Amino acid sequence: MLAGQAPPGAAGCGRLLAAALRPLLCGLSPCWVAGRQCRGLRVAEAATEEAQVVQREHRGGVPVRRYIACPRLARTVQQCLQRGAGPQPLLLEFAPGPGILTQTLLNAGIRVVALESNLAYLPNLQSLENSLDGQLKVIYGDFCRLDPLVSGTLKPPAVCSEKLFETMGVAAVPWKADVPLRIFGIMPHTLERNRLWRLLFGLYECNSIYRYGRVELNLFISEKEYMVLRAKPGEVWAYQALSVLAQIGCEIELLHKEPWSSFATDLKNGSLAIPKSKWLPNDHLCLVRLTPQQNLFTGGLKPTNATTFIFMVKQCLAKPTSRLSARLNSWSLDNGGKLLKALEIPENAVMRDLYPEDYRRLFEALQNSSMFTETWFYDEVLETVRTINL
Amino acid sequence: MALLRLRAALRGPGGLRGPGVPWSVLRSYSSASTKEKANRNSTCERTELLEVLKARAKQLQSSDAPEVTVNKVELAPLGNDKHQNPLQKAMASGPTQEQPVPRAGWCPDRPHSWVEMLHKETCIQQLKLERKLSMAASQLDLGSQAKAEAKPKAKIKAKAEAKAKAKTEAKAKAKAEAKPKAKAEAKPKAKATAKAKAEAKATAKAKAEAKAEAQIKAKGKPKAKPMKSLKTSKVPKVKAATAWSQSSTSPHSLYSHSKPRVVAVKEGVKLERPRRALKDKDSSQHKETIQSTLECFLFLQQPEQAERILMLCHRSPVKQKLLDVSAYNIVMRCWARKGCLQHIDQLFSVLESVGLRPSLDSYAAALQCMGRNQSSPEAIWRYLEQLKSDGFHVDELFQKCLFEEDEKEKILRAIRTVLPDYQLPPPPKPQTCKSALLQDFYSKEKVVSYPKLDFSVEELQERFQQQLEMELNNTITIESVEAAKPPTPQAVKARELLGTLRSQWHDAVLQALQKSKHSMVKARALSKYNMLYPYLCLLPDEEYVGIMLQVLNTLSPQGESLAVLARELSNKVYSRYVTHRKLRSHQLEKLQGVYEDYIHLLAKDSQPDQYLPREYWEKLVAEAGLGSSLTLKDCSWPYAVLMRLGMHMLELLVKAVTVPRNLLNPRLESKSIPVLYHIYSYQNMWQVGLIKPHPIFSQIVTDAAETTLTFHSSAMPMLCPPVPWTSPHFGAFVVNDTKLMRFVDGDVQHQLLLEQCPPVNLHPVLDALTQLGNCAWKINQPVLDIIISIFNDKGNEQLDIPPPLSEAPKPPTAPGHSSTWSKSLKRELLLCKKKAAEMHSLRMDALYKLSIANYVRDKVFWFPHNMDFRGRTYPCPPYFNHLGNDVTRAILLFAEGRPLGPRGLDWLKIHLINLTGLKKKNALQERLEYANEIMEEILDSADHPITGRKWWMNTDEPWQALACCMEIAKASRSPDPAAYISHFPVHQDGSCNGLQHYAALGRDLIGALSVNLMPCSVPQDVYSAVAQQVEEFRKKDAERGVKIAQVLQGFISRKVVKQTVMTVVYGVTRYGGRLQIEKRLKEIDDFPEEYLWEASHYLVRQVFNSIKEMFSATRDIQHWLTESAKLISQSGRTVEWVTPLGLPIVQPYYRFKSTVLNCGMQNLSVRTPSSSQKPDTVKQKNAFPPNFIHSLDSTHMMLTALHCFRQGLTFVSVHDCYWTHALTVDIMNQICRQQFVALHSEKILQDLSEFMLEKYCSPNTETIAAWQKKLMEQLSNVPRTGEFNLKQVMDSTYFFS
């Protein structure tokens, strides 16, 4: 089979694909038809419809979507996902589109739930679902509109996690337990940063998908965001509040890097729609695995006070060059010096040099000193955190 | 090799300090290096450099012992901390520098201070050289370069060391060598090597060379740029860091305050550009900063300080370029005041030495000085001779220079020492505007005397004194309307508490201010000189403290953005400074004299004069021989200075003002906590710094419910007639600085344009503004009383009286700790908070307005006017004015009363019906009849506004309707309504005024009909007409089987299209139009939702088509304007035009760059405009049509105003809504139509085309570029017009109604 013969690491087929994928989305791809006849054909048909749908929808300002349309890449991703020891729980693939990866995953024997928001792709996925014996479940919904904060009735494709998990048949497990669900998807690059923030908020508050336990995310995100997520103190431009929170919150593992050109987009002109980046070469998407830390809530940090922690970190790193002691003073904490001494943090330490762990220790110390409840701090947390968590 | 190993260790995963490593380890290391610490001199960069190199050597030696190395390397990420000593810094950043350039590690350390500079320089040099090399040997490819880079590192080190260890020699060189020289040296060498040697080697050598050079330069730099390193020192730092990031793959930072500019790694050319741009921007900013600082010293009368700063700049080769003659002149003036001719002589020779030519002001300073110290005639002769040989004339001194204090007299004295018979040049003859539109107006033959005010000279003089006193105090504290309520015991207690706290804060802030000033004085090291110091000396300390403490009184509990507060603070300081300056220069005394004569023109008991107010003022000034000494030299402060000063004061305030924590809860232990705290909030992804008051403080303020309000004096209406506008910066308030044209921060283009414009061209605009400002007002007391009673009760949202916070929705009381609340509960709480914040701001706004109105309730007052860049006029006082909402408009009456006359009562009734919003489609007669029909309701509303049937409450503009009801009641009950003296303003509105101008411009028949340019028995409604047209299109489409047209059947109404039609004039796009229509369609309940997008998309197209059909020429004109603006902007210039009244207009839309101001507490990202900025094409293009139309409607308004004035009418306007007495509505209507016809009879578009052709396409070069040709074609291709006969406007009743 074609996919099988491909050399490991789909990066090599990137350039080739850029050309090959355009016909795939607009009509028939010769290579694909040859490789996987009957299902391939179906996928291609759906893609034709999709191209038209996309044309219409794009005027409405729907973000660009990316698909895995290259069998080799699909295989690489499948291998990445299967890497790692332990049991292999159910996998939720969001926005599968033409379903090429879905097929690969199914072939590898993985149980998959496909969450698709585009009606045009649904029939195709559904017939795939019917042809299998429960290995695939297709749900109509948009992962990016999971548990929207706006009140009122949910209009599909917006989904609420409760219903989603019920449909999938995934029950909540304690935090310390094993991963109950794995999620794979390609993060749309519009509002990527906001989406990451939302996931982090969910993680810290044990909300949304994290109510069901330590859900593992396998996301294709841009290189830029990946750099931020794993940045260490001293990496001046990258080390931010997001880095601290992500590193405390989960284990971050880079599974794979893939050039943009390996992905197909739903743009009618077939362009790659690579977001402009002046900061780095930005020629890859990174497949990152975010596994929530098992010991996240073992110390003073609890889902109930986690927003305060997030708020504290954000305020601290708002001006990374300022001194921690100055910040503490401006928070009406005049015994900040003693606190820092106890934590073995130098008086003159600067925000950007504190390690994520330091922030955690600081928070726990502050929590014990009951400073948060006494001052205005709590009001602020409520106000500020809510407005960003949208 | 050792180095390579070192680097490997650094880059390895273990190189970074793991989360478990405690801080103590680090500290123990830093104490190990005490020896080096003792040696170092922290201020001396040279020593630092040596230390780095020593350290480097040490490192190299010690790298044999692996443990030590690893230990050191572990420090690397922390090496750049401020809290570690420079040695460590150097060690840490040393190795990182050597990382291979193309993306190796994840993110390198950020090297600090000069090390950074050094690296930046190196990078730049490298790239420069690389470019050179690639020119010489064109096949140089990047791969080999990268390889080459790794190897020669050790060599570079060795070389650099050698060079630095050449000790004093190198140092001396660095000092002596100017920057350009160093560069020049580097280049030829590089070229030579490139040619001679193999590629890889060449790179290495050149680089080594460059590095050494760069080091020397970096060393020299801090000395060469003392000015830059004042407070801006962070700016170059950021830059440097950027340069660094070019050589690494550091991801982009999202800190709003540190957005570095970025350049691709591979392109050397690009690398240089941002640097140059930075220099440009800096230079324009620095130039202004230097000037305004020198001005401060002039004001402080500290010539020594001024000269010190000047000389500092003068000696630096970079800074010297920033100095122009005016900077030297300021210092000369400084010395001249002291009478030190010697210094002036010196400065003259300094001027000569840098190749600058002395200007008139230089000679004025010299002569002034000589007049002061009574120099010998020889010396005076010498200067006079030089003046003449420079091509000036003595008379010009008195015609062109601006004088303060006794400067003029001294100069005259000096001149008369040698020329005893010298006579001052005669004042220039007054010129008259020659505009065809105003020929009648300015012709002296049929002059109608100026309408007199109902005041005697004495009364007006008294009022002037009151106004002057108020402005000299700068602020005024008034009782708020809430004062009527007696304070509760709790409030009394809270007020006492607040009083004691305030006096404590006063002392604390004063102390903090003095301390900070003291520390600034102490930092006498030139490089650390704080530019803010002179700005903190201008006023007595007490005044600064007062200004700072005012912030506490007005800060809302929700807090305020740091930048806004900083601006507010520094603007207050600035305006206070200007007041002091005016006092010091005796300008005020002179103005007072002129004003006292001037009011004779307006007072009822003096001779009628045939002058316009401006003419009369100019005449008086000329007679008094004051000439130019009434205007002060422009002394505005650059934006960066304003922000820094504000931030500094804010920081003092935040640090100094504290409150005991246990104030409200005695159980807590006592400790003082800051009243203000600094916090960040996030708007989208932007980070905004906020200053918020501590809840304890907010609570006390709420409890105290203080009933006084403090306003800046310019927020109050004037108590005497405004000073007439005579120039772009003279007029309106007596002391407060007012600009003729409002502008956004830092947009200087308008100001320049106005100054360049011949004064006579501005006369019509100045006269119109003076005229609008001269309208006297008074308060409608009965209405005000009703409003205040509702306001002090519970407010009424329906009547637009904001309720007090006590009426805010109560947040649900939730059990337990807030962290356990549910999501919906939290959301509800948040909504409550949001609502409360909105209510607070609405309430405060109303409180300000009503309190000001209440304060002037028994007075007659004036609103001085100025305008925006398009010529639209606005009253200067911001809160309370006739442009306000229904409530404020309802409490305003003309101070002047006129009898109603035969038709006055009818006009009042029609006006009332207009205010109700009923009977819009009916003829005037029908409206009048309707009013008569409901007379009973009207009288009931007037007599029992609150207790009666409340007919007035259900109208569009209830409060104005109520006021009108009362007026009608009074008039109709008076024995002879025609003789009833009415003060009531009656409004006449243009119907869709923008489209009226378009229709007239294009002479569109159908268009003209639908916007009432043509006489008609009933008013036409353009929105209904468009809706009809759209419906017609829809029907056709539906017949043809277009699905969406069929779906839309029965849904097209006036309401659906109204907003879009209205905004078409203002350049709404299809995108925006679709959103508007979608919103309307959503409001229709039974419209099928799935068709929303398609339907709105279809409809917006049809609306645009309909407008095109009806206003065929309008769309052409819009298109022509847009295209022209696009081409002009693309050619790199901004769109400028001149209104038919002669007002020059420039669109202030530029692509802005943001610079980061490091201001201690927080970095601020500010827009920094400069004249070299490129226009923002999109804005220039999209905004041109609406701006052009606005400039026309403002012209129409001004023409109407001026002609009304000639007819003795009272006239004011709210853009396209004109107000006058009921008696004179008919006359005003006639003038309004006449002027509209006159205006559009001008060849407006042709004139515009000609003006632009000359401005943008004048053939200054022989060859005409392609773009120029295209632009010429576009500009000369004026759209054709339709058949409409403009004269018909004269007979159209509903044109303005």
Coordinates of N, CA and C in Angstrom, one line a residue, chain B residues 487-547:
Chain B
P487 N -26.5 65.9 54.8 CA -25.6 64.8 55.0 C -26.1 63.9 56.2
T488 N -25.9 62.6 56.1 CA -26.2 61.7 57.2 C -25.1 61.8 58.2
P489 N -25.3 61.3 59.4 CA -24.2 61.3 60.4 C -23.0 60.5 60.0
Q490 N -23.3 59.4 59.3 CA -22.3 58.6 58.8 C -21.4 59.4 57.8
A491 N -22.1 60.1 56.9 CA -21.4 60.9 55.9 C -20.5 62.0 56.6
V492 N -21.0 62.6 57.6 CA -20.3 63.6 58.3 C -19.0 63.0 58.9
K493 N -19.1 61.8 59.5 CA -18.0 61.1 60.0 C -16.9 60.8 58.9
A494 N -17.5 60.3 57.9 CA -16.6 59.9 56.8 C -15.9 61.1 56.2
R495 N -16.6 62.2 56.1 CA -16.0 63.4 55.6 C -14.8 63.9 56.5
E496 N -15.0 63.8 57.8 CA -14.0 64.2 58.7 C -12.7 63.3 58.5
L497 N -13.0 62.0 58.4 CA -11.9 61.1 58.2 C -11.2 61.4 56.9
L498 N -11.9 61.6 55.9 CA -11.3 61.9 54.6 C -10.5 63.2 54.7
G499 N -11.0 64.1 55.5 CA -10.2 65.4 55.7 C -8.9 65.1 56.3
T500 N -8.9 64.3 57.4 CA -7.6 64.1 58.0 C -6.6 63.3 57.1
L501 N -7.2 62.3 56.4 CA -6.4 61.5 55.5 C -5.8 62.4 54.4
R502 N -6.6 63.3 53.9 CA -6.1 64.2 52.9 C -4.9 65.0 53.3
S503 N -5.0 65.5 54.5 CA -3.9 66.4 55.0 C -2.7 65.5 55.2
Q504 N -2.9 64.2 55.6 CA -1.7 63.3 55.7 C -1.1 63.1 54.3
W505 N -2.0 62.8 53.4 CA -1.5 62.5 52.0 C -0.8 63.7 51.4
H506 N -1.3 64.8 51.7 CA -0.7 66.0 51.2 C 0.8 66.1 51.7
D507 N 1.0 65.9 52.9 CA 2.3 65.9 53.5 C 3.2 64.8 52.8
A508 N 2.6 63.6 52.8 CA 3.4 62.5 52.2 C 3.8 62.7 50.8
V509 N 2.8 63.2 50.0 CA 3.1 63.4 48.6 C 4.1 64.5 48.4
L510 N 4.0 65.6 49.2 CA 4.9 66.7 49.2 C 6.4 66.2 49.5
Q511 N 6.4 65.4 50.5 CA 7.7 64.8 50.9 C 8.3 64.0 49.7
A512 N 7.4 63.1 49.2 CA 7.9 62.2 48.1 C 8.4 63.0 46.9
L513 N 7.7 64.1 46.6 CA 8.0 64.9 45.5 C 9.4 65.6 45.7
Q514 N 9.5 66.1 46.9 CA 10.8 66.8 47.2 C 11.9 65.8 47.2
K515 N 11.7 64.6 47.7 CA 12.7 63.6 47.8 C 13.1 63.3 46.3
S516 N 12.2 63.1 45.5 CA 12.5 62.6 44.1 C 13.2 63.8 43.4
K517 N 12.8 65.0 43.7 CA 13.5 66.1 43.0 C 15.0 66.2 43.5
H518 N 15.1 65.9 44.8 CA 16.4 66.0 45.4 C 17.3 65.0 44.8
S519 N 16.8 63.8 44.6 CA 17.6 62.7 44.1 C 18.0 63.0 42.6
M520 N 17.1 63.7 42.0 CA 17.4 64.1 40.6 C 18.6 65.1 40.5
V521 N 18.5 66.0 41.5 CA 19.6 67.0 41.5 C 20.9 66.3 41.8
K522 N 20.8 65.4 42.7 CA 22.1 64.7 43.2 C 22.7 64.0 42.0
A523 N 21.9 63.4 41.2 CA 22.5 62.6 40.1 C 23.0 63.6 39.0
R524 N 24.2 64.1 39.4 CA 24.7 65.1 38.5 C 25.6 64.6 37.4
A525 N 25.8 63.3 37.5 CA 26.6 62.6 36.4 C 25.8 62.9 35.2
L526 N 26.4 63.4 34.2 CA 25.7 63.9 33.0 C 24.9 62.8 32.4
S527 N 25.5 61.6 32.3 CA 24.8 60.6 31.6 C 23.5 60.2 32.3
K528 N 23.5 60.5 33.6 CA 22.3 60.1 34.4 C 21.4 61.3 34.6
Y529 N 21.6 62.3 34.0 CA 20.8 63.5 34.2 C 19.4 63.2 33.8
N530 N 18.5 63.6 34.7 CA 17.1 63.3 34.5 C 16.4 64.5 33.8
M531 N 16.0 64.2 32.6 CA 15.3 65.2 31.8 C 14.1 65.8 32.4
L532 N 13.5 65.1 33.3 CA 12.3 65.5 33.9 C 12.5 66.6 34.9
Y533 N 13.7 66.8 35.4 CA 13.9 67.7 36.5 C 13.4 69.1 36.3
P534 N 13.7 69.7 35.2 CA 13.2 71.1 35.0 C 11.7 71.1 35.0
Y535 N 11.1 70.1 34.5 CA 9.6 70.1 34.4 C 9.0 70.0 35.8
L536 N 9.8 69.5 36.7 CA 9.2 69.4 38.1 C 9.5 70.6 38.9
C537 N 10.2 71.6 38.3 CA 10.5 72.8 39.0 C 9.7 74.0 38.6
L538 N 8.9 73.8 37.5 CA 8.2 75.0 36.9 C 7.2 75.6 37.9
L539 N 6.6 74.8 38.7 CA 5.5 75.3 39.5 C 6.0 75.1 41.0
P540 N 5.4 75.9 41.9 CA 5.7 75.6 43.3 C 5.3 74.2 43.7
D541 N 6.0 73.6 44.5 CA 5.8 72.2 44.9 C 4.3 71.9 45.3
E542 N 3.7 72.9 46.0 CA 2.4 72.7 46.4 C 1.4 72.5 45.3
E543 N 1.7 73.2 44.2 CA 0.8 73.0 43.1 C 0.8 71.6 42.5
Y544 N 2.1 71.1 42.4 CA 2.2 69.7 41.9 C 1.4 68.8 42.8
V545 N 1.5 69.0 44.1 CA 0.8 68.1 45.1 C -0.7 68.2 44.9
G546 N -1.1 69.5 44.7 CA -2.6 69.7 44.5 C -3.1 68.9 43.3
I547 N -2.3 69.0 42.2 CA -2.7 68.4 41.0 C -2.7 66.9 41.2

